[in-house]
Coordinates of C-alpha atoms in Angstrom, one line a residue:
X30 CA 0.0 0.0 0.0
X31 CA 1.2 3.5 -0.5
X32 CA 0.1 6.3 2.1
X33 CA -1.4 9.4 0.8
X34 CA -0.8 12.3 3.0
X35 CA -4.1 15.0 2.9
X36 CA -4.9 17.0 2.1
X37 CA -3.8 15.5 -1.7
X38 CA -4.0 18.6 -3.5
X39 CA -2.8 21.5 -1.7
X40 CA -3.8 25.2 -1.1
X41 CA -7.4 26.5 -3.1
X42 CA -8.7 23.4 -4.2
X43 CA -12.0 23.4 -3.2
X44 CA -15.1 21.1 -4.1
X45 CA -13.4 18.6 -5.6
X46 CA -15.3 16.2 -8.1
X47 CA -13.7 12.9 -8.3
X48 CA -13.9 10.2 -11.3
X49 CA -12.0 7.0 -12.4
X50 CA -11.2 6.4 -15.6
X51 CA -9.2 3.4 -16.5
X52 CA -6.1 3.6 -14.7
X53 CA -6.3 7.3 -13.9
X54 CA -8.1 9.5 -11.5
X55 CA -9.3 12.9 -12.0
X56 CA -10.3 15.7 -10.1
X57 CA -11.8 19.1 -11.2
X58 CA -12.0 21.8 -8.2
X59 CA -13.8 25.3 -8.2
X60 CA -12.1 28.1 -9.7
X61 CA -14.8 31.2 -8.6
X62 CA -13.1 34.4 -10.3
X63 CA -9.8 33.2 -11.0
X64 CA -8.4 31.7 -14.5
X65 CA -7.5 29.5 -15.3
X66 CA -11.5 28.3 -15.0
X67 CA -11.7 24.7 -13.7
X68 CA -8.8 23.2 -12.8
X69 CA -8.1 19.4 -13.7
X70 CA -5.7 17.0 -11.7
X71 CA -4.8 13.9 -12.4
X72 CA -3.2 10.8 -10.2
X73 CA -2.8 7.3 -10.8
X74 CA -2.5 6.2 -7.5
X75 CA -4.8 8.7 -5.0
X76 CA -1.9 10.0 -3.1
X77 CA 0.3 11.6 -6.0
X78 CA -1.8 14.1 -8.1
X79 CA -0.3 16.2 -11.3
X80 CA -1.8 19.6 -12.9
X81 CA -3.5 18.1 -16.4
X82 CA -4.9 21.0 -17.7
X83 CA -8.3 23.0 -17.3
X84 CA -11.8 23.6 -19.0
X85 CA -10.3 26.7 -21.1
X86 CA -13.5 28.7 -22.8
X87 CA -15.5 27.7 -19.6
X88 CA -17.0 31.3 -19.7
X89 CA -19.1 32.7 -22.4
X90 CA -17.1 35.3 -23.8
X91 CA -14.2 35.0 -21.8
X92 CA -15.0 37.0 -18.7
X93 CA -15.9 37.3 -15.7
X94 CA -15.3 41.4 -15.3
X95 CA -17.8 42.7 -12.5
X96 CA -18.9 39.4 -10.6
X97 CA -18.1 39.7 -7.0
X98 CA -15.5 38.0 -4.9
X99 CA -15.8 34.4 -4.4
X100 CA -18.6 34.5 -7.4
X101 CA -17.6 32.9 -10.6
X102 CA -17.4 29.2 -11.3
X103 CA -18.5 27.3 -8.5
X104 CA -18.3 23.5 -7.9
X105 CA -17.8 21.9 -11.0
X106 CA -18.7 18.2 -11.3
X107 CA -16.7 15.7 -13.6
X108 CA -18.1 12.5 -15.3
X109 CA -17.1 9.5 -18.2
X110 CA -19.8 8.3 -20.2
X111 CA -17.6 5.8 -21.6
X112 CA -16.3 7.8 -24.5
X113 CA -16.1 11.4 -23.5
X114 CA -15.5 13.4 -20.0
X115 CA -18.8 16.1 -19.3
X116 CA -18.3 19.1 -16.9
X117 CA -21.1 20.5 -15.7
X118 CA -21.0 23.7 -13.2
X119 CA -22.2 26.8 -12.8
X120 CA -21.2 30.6 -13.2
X121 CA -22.7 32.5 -10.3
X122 CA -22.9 36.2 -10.5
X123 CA -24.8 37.2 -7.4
X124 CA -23.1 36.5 -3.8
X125 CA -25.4 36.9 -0.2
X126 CA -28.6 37.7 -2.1
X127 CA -31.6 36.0 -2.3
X128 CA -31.1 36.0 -6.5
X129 CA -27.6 34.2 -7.0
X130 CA -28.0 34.7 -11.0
X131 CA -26.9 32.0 -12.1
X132 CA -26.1 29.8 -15.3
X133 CA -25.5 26.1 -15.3
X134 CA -23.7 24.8 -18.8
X135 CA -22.1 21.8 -19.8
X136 CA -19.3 21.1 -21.8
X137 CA -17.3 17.8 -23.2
X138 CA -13.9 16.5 -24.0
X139 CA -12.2 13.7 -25.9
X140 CA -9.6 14.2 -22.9
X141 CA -9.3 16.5 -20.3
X142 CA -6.3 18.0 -21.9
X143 CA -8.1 17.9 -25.2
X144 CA -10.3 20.9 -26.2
X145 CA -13.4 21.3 -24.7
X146 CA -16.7 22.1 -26.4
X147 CA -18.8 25.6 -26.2
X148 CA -20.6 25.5 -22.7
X149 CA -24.1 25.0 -23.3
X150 CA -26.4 26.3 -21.0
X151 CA -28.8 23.7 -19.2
X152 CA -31.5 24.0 -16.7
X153 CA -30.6 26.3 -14.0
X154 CA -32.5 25.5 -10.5
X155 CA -29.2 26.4 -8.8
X156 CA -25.6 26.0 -8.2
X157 CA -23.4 22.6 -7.3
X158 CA -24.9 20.4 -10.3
X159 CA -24.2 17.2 -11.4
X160 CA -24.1 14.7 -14.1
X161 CA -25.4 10.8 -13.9
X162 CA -25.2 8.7 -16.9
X163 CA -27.0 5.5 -16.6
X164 CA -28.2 2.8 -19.2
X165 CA -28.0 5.5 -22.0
X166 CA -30.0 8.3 -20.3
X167 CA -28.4 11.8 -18.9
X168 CA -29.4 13.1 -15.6
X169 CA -29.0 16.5 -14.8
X170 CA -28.8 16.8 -10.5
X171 CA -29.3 20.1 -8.8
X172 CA -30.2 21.8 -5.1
X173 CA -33.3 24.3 -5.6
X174 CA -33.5 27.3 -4.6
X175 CA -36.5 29.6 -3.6
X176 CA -35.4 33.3 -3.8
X177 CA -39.2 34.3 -2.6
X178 CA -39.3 36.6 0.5
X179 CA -39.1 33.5 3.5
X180 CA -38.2 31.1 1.0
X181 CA -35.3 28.6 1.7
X182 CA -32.6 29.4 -0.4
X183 CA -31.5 25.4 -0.3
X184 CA -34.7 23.6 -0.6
X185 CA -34.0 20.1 -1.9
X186 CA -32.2 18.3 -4.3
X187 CA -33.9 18.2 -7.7
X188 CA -33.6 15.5 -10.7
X189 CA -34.3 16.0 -14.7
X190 CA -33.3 14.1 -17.2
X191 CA -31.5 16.0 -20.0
X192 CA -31.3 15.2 -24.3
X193 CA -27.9 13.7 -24.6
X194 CA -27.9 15.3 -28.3
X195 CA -29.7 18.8 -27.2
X196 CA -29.5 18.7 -23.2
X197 CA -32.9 20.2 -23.2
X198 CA -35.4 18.6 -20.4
X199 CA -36.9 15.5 -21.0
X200 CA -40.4 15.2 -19.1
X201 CA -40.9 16.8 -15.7
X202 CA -38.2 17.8 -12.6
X203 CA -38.0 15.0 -9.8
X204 CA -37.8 16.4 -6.1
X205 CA -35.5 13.3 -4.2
X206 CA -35.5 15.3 -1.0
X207 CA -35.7 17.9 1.3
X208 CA -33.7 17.9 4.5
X209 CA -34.3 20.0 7.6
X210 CA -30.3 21.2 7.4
X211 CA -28.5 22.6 4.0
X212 CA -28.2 20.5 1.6
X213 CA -26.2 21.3 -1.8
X214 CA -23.6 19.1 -3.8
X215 CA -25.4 16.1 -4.9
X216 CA -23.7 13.4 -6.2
X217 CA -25.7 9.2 -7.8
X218 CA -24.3 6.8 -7.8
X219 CA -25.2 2.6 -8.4
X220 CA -24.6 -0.7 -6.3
X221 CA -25.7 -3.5 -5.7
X222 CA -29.5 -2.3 -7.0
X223 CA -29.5 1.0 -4.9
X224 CA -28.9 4.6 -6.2
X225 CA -26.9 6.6 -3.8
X226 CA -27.2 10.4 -3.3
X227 CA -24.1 11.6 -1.6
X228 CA -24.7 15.4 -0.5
X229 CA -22.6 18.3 1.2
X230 CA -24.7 19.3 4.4
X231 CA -24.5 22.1 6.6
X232 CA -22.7 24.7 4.1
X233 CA -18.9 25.0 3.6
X234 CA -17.6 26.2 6.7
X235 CA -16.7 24.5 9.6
X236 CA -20.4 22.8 10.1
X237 CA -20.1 21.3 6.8
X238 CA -20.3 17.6 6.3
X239 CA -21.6 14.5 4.3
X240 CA -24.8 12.9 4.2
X241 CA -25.9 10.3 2.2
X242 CA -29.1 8.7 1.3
X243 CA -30.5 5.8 -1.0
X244 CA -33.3 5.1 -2.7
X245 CA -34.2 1.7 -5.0
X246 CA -35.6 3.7 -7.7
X247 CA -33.4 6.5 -9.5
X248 CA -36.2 9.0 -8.4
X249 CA -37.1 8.3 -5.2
X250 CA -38.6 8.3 -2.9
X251 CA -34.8 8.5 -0.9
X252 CA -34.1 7.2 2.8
X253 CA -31.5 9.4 4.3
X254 CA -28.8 7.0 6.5
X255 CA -28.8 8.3 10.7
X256 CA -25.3 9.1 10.6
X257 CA -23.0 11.4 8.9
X258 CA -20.2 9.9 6.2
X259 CA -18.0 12.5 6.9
X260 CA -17.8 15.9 9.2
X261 CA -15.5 17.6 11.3
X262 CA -18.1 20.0 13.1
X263 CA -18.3 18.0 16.6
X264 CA -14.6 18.7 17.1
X265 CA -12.5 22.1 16.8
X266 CA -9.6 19.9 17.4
X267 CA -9.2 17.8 14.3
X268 CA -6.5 18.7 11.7
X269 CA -8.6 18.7 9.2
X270 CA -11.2 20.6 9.4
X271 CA -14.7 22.3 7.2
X272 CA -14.6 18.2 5.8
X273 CA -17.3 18.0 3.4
X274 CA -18.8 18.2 -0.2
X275 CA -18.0 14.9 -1.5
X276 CA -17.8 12.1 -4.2
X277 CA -17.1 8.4 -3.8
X278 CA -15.2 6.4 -6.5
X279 CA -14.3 2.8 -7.1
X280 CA -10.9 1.3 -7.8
X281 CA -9.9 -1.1 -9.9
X282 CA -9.8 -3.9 -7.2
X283 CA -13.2 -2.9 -6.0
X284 CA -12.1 -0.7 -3.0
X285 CA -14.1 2.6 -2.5
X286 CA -12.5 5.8 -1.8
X287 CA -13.8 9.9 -1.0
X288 CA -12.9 12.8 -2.1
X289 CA -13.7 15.8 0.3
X290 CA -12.7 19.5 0.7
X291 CA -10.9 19.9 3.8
X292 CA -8.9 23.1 5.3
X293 CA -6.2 23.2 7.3
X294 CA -7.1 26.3 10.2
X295 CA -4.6 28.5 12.1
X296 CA -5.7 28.7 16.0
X297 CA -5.8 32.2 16.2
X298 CA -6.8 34.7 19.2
X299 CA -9.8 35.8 16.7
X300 CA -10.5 31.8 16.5
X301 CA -9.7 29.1 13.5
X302 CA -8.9 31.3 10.6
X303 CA -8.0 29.0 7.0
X304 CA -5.7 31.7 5.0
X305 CA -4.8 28.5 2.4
X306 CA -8.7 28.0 1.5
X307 CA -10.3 24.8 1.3
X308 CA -8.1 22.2 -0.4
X309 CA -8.5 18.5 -1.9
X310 CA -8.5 15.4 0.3
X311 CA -9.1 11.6 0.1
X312 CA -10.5 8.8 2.7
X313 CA -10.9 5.2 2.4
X314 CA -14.8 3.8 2.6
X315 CA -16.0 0.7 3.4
X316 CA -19.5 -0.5 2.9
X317 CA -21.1 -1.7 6.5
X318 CA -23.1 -4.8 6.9
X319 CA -26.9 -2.5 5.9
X320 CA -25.6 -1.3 3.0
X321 CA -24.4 2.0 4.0
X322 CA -20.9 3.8 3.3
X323 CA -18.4 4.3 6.3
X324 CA -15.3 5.9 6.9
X325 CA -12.4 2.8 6.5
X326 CA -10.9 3.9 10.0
X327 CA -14.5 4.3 11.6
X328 CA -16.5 7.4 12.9
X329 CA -16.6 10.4 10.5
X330 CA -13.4 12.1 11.5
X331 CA -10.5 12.4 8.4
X332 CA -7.9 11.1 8.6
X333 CA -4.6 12.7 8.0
X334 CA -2.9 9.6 6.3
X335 CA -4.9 7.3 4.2
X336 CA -3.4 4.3 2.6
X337 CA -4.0 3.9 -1.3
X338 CA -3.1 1.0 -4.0
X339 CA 0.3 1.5 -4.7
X340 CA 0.3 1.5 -8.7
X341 CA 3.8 -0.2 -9.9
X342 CA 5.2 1.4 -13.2
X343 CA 3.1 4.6 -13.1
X344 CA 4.0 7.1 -15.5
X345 CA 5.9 10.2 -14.5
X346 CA 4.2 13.5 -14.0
X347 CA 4.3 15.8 -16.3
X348 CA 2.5 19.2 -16.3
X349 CA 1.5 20.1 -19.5
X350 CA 1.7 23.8 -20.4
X351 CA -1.6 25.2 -21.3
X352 CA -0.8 29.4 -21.0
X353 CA 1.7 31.3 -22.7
X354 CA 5.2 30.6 -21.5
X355 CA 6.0 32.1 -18.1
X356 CA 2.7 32.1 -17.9
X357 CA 1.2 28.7 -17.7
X358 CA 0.1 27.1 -14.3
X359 CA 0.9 27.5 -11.6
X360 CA -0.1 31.3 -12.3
X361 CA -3.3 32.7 -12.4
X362 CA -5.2 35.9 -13.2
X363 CA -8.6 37.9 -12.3
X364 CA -11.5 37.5 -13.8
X365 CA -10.4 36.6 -17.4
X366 CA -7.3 35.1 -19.0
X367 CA -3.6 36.6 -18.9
X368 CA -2.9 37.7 -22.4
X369 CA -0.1 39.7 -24.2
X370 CA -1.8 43.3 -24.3
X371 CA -1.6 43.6 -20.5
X372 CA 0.8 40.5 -19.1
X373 CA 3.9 39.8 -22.4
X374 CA 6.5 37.7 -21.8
X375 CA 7.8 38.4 -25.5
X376 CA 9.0 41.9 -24.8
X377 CA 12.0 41.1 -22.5
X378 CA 13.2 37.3 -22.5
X379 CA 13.1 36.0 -18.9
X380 CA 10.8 38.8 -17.8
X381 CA 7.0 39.1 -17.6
X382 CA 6.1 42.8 -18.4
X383 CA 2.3 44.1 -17.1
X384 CA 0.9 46.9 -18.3
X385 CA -1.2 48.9 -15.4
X386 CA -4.7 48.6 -15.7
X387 CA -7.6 49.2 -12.9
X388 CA -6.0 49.2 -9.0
X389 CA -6.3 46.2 -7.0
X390 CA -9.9 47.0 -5.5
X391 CA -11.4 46.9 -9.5
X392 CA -14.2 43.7 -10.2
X393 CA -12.8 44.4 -13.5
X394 CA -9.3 45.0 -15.5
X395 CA -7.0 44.4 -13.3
X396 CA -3.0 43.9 -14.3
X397 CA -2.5 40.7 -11.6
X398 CA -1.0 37.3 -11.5
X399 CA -0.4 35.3 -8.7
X400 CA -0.1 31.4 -7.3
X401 CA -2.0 29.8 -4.5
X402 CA -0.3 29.8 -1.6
X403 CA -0.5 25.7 -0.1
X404 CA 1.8 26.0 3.3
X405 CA 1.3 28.2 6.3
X406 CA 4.6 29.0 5.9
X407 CA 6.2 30.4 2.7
X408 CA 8.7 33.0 1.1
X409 CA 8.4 34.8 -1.9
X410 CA 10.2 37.3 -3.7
X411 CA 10.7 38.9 -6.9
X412 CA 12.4 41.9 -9.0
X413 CA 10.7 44.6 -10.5
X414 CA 12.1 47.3 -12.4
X415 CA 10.0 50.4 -13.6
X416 CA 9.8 54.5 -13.4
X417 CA 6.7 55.7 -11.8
X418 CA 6.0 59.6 -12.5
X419 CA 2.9 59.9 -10.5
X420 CA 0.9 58.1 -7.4
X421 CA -1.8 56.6 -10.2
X422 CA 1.4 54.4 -11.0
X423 CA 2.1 51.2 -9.0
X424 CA 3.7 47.7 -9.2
X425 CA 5.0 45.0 -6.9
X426 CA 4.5 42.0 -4.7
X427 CA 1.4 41.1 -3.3
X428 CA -0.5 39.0 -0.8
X429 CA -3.9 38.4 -2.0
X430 CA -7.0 37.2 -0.9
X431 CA -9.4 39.3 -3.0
X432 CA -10.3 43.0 -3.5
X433 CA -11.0 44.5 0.4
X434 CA -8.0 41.5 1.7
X435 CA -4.6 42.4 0.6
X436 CA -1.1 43.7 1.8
X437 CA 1.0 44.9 -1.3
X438 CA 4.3 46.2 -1.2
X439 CA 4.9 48.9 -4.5
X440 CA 7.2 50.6 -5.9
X441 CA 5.3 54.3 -6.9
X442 CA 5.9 58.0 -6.7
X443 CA 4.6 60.3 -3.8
X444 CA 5.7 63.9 -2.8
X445 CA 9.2 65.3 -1.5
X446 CA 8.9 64.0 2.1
X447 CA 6.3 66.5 4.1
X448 CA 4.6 68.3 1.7
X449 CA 1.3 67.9 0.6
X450 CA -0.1 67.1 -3.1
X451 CA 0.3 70.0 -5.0
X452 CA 0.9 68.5 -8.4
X453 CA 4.6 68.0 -8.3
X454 CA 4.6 65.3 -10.4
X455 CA 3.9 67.4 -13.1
X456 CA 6.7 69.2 -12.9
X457 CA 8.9 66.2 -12.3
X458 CA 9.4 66.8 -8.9
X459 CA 9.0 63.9 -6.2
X460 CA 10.3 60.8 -4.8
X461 CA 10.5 57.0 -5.9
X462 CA 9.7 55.2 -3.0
X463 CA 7.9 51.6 -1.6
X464 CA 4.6 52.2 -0.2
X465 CA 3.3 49.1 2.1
X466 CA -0.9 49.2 2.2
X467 CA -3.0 46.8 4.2
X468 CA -6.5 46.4 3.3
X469 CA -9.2 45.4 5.1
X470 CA -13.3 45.1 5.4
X471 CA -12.5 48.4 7.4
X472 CA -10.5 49.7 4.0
X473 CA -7.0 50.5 3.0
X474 CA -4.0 51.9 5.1
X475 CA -0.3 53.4 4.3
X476 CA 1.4 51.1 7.1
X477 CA 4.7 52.2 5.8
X478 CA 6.8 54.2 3.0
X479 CA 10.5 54.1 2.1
X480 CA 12.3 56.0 -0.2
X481 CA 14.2 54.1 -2.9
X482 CA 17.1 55.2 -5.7
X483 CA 14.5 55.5 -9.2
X484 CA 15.6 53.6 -12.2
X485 CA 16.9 50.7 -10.7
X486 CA 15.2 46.9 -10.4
X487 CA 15.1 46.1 -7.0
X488 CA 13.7 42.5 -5.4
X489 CA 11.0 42.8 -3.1
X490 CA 10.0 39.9 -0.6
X491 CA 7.1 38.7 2.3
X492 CA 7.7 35.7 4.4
X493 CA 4.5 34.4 5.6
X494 CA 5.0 32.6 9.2
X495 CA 1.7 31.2 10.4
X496 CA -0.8 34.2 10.9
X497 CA 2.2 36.6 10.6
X498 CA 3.4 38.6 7.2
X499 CA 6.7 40.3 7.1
X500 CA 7.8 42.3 3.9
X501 CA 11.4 43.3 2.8
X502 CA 13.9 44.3 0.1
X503 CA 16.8 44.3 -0.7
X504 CA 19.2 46.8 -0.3
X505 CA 22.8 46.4 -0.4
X506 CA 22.1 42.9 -1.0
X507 CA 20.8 42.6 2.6
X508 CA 17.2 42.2 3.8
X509 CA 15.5 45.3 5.0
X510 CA 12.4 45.1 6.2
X511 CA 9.5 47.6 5.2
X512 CA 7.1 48.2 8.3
X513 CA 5.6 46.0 11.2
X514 CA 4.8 42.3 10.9
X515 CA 0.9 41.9 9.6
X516 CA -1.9 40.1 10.1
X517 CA -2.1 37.6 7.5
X518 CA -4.6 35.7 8.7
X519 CA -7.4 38.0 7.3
X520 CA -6.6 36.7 3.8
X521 CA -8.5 33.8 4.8
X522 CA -12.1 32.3 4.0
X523 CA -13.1 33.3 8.1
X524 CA -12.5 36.5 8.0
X525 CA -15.2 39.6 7.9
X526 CA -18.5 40.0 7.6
X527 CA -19.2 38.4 3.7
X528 CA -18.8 35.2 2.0
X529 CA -15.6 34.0 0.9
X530 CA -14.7 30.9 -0.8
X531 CA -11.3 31.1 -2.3
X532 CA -8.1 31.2 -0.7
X533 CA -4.7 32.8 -0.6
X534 CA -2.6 34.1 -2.9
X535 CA 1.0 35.7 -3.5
X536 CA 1.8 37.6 -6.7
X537 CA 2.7 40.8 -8.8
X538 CA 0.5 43.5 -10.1
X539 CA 0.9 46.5 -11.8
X540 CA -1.7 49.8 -11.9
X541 CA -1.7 53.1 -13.8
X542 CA -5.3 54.5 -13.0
X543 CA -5.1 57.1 -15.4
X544 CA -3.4 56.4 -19.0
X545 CA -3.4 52.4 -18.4
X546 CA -0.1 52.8 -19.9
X547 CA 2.6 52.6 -17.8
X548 CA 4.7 49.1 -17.8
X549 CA 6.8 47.4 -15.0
X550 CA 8.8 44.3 -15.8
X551 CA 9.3 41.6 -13.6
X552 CA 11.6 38.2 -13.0
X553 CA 12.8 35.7 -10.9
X554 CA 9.7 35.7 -8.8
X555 CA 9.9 32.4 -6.4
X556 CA 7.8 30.7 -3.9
X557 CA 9.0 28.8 -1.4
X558 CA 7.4 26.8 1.0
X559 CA 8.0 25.5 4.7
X560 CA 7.7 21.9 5.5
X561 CA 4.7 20.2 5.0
X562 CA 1.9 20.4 7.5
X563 CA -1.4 19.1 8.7

């Protein structure tokens, strides 16, 4: 056996959607406002998972300017039909209101690193949908919702069955069931002459969980089982914690096996804060003596360890390249693809240059990339080199969580030390200097600001210890740090007042608020990480 340490994929990989195929596994996750949309994984062996590509075209025209944070794609769901992979998700554009606006579509593949069809937009009774193929019929599987004024905006898990040739609804909507608690995220599956319906309970924080419930016809009526698969919300003290939204899968040799999202909280003086997201785990199932699925090591706890089928002679990883250069995975961009006319890695081999768009609290065109952070403790750096002339001018290093969460450290302009703004950069007057802001729900603050010598690159770093952020640069070829240590843990999915769903990022940007014209090149940026950890 081979152990799999969770969670399996590390660091903003939430809702994950598990298949077999052959002698592969796959996993899509959500990908909410970030591109690439719908990242796919790949592992022969549950424990060792690879970047295989993503649904590229996933949005209708390629954007997602002006959705809110943590909107966007949410929980796509992967099947095999036997000849093809299907996606099915759905692009939410409404976040904490009683309308999500949303559209579900579908799309297929030869491969999952093949191209993928146009979406196609299918019924739409809410978000986390999935696909069941069974004896040559399509299912389409959704929660309801019912925006009306005392409604329940999670009121049961509906069934239709879908045209495989036109995916338009054959015959009328099946209600399986309505549970006192949340439900969302169904998943159907078959064995031995009962349909499972595996289903995220409780929401996605740290009450969520797994239910399940079984039925001996495909539409009910469905018996749900007394006991929870899988949930961490009796016990603050478990590693992995928020353990829920879930899909079961068969090996080879007949052995059943869960994926699950799972986060991995700091213990904070403001309580369990999850600055990495929710990320991708895997537990071993066993079916009890009625029938029902249970946790291989018993209870409904996760386990940190797992053993998995070791798989002699697997084929090396190799992650294929589906951006432009510099600019494939493991980097990632706002709200629509990186592309040459704001983020061109042509211009200067070995650098990417960004052209400065919209600032860093802009739903729209913003001039960012960045990588998921996946350890509570890490180091990056990079160099930037560019000539602000005015305080609408920016770039540098960022840590990221989304548009009111983020600590940047930038190299811009601002007035001879003292004075007031009074127009000096018009007449070349001024300073080059790095600002440090920290932004919050309770908005943005100057923490710090050092002068610099203009014209020069200069490397600019944050190590990230825990809840703590420290930023420095270079000078001299020493570290110097640029004001006080930060709260980092507010770039996590716990913090505030809203929803958040995403997770933490660290990354370069570049802004230039008035002529979206000024450019600032960057290299060598790295990303280190501390040791592994629960």
């Amino acid at each position: 056996m081979t152990l799999a340490r969770n969670p399996v994929i590390r660091g903003f990989a939430p809702d994950p959607s598990l298949i077999r195929v052959d002698d592969w596994y796959y996993v899509a996750t959500s990908s909410f406002e970030w591109f690439p949309t719908i990242p796919l994984h790949r592992s022969r062996d549950l424990a060792t998972w690879e970047y295989a590509g993503h649904v590229r075209g996933a949005v209708p025209g390629g954007s997602l300017a002006g959705v809110p944070d943590s909107a966007g794609i949410w929980a796509p769901s992967l099947s095999w039909d036997g000849e093809r992979f299907w996606v099915v998700y759905t692009i939410v554009r409404s976040v904490g209101t009683r309308y999500f606006d949303l559209d579900t579509y579908v799309s297929t593949a030869s491969a999952v690193d093949a191209e993928w069809t146009a979406p196609r937009r299918v019924a739409s009774h809410g978000f986390d949908p999935a696909l069941f193929h069974h004896e040559g019929r399509l299912w389409l599987l959704n929660m309801q919702s019912d925006h009306r004024p005392g409604g329940k905006r999670f009121d049961g898990i509906v069934l239709t069955e879908l045209d495989r040739a036109t995916l338009r609804p054959l015959g009328r909507t099946h209600l399986l069931l309505q549970h006192g608690k949340l439900v969302e995220g169904p998943k159907l599956l078959v064995r031995d002459g009962w349909f499972y319906l595996v289903l995220a309970e409780g929401g996605t924080g740290f009450e969520h969980g797994v239910r399940v419930a079984r039925s001996r016809a495909l539409t009910g009526p469905y018996e749900l089982d007394d006991l929870p698969l899988l949930t961490t919300r009796d016990d603050p003290k478990v590693p992995l914690q928020k353990a829920g939204h879930a899909e079961l899968v068969e090996t080879p040799d007949g052995e059943w096996f869960l994926s699950h999202l799972t986060a991995r909280p700091l213990h904070t003086e403001q309580g369990m804060r999850c600055p990495l997201g929710r990320e991708t785990a895997v537990q071993a199932v066993a079916w009890d003596d009625d029938g029902w699925p249970r946790l291989r090591q018993g209870g409904w706890h996760p386990a940190v360890e797992v053993e998995v089928p070791t798989v002699t002679g697997a084929a090396p990883a190799v992650t294929p390249s589906d951006g432009d250069g510099c600019l494939a995975w493991p980097w990632s961009s706002l709200r629509a693809e990186a592309d040459a006319s704001w983020a061109d890695t042509g211009a200067r081999p070995g650098w990417i240059r960004l052209r400065g768009r919209q600032g860093p609290e802009s739903l729209w065109d913003q001039s960012l990339l960045a990588q998921r952070l996946t350890e509570h403790r890490a180091e990056v750096e990079v160099t930037v080199e560019a000539n602000p002339r005015s305080f609408t001018e920016a770039a540098g290093l960022l840590l990221w969580y989304n548009t009111t969460s983020y600590l940047t450290l930038d190299l811009t302009w601002a007035e001879p030390e003292g004075e007031p703004q009074r127009g000096q950069q018009w007449r070349g007057g001024g300073r080059t200097v790095l600002s440090l802001v920290e932004s919050d729900e309770e908005g943005a603050r100057q923490v710090a600001v050092v002068e610099v010598e203009p014209g020069r690159p200069i490397t600019l770093g944050a190590t990230v210890d825990g809840a703590e952020a420290r930023f420095w640069y270079l000078r001299d070829g020493r570290r110097t740090h640029v004001g006080p240590v930060l709260d980092f843990s507010r770039l996590s999915d716990d913090y505030g007042s809203k929803l958040r769903f995403t997770g933490a990022f660290a990354g370069i940007h570049a802004q230039d608020l008035v002529n979206a014209a000024f450019t600032a090149d960057f290299s060598g940026f790295r990303a280190t990480f501390g040791p592994a950890e629960v």
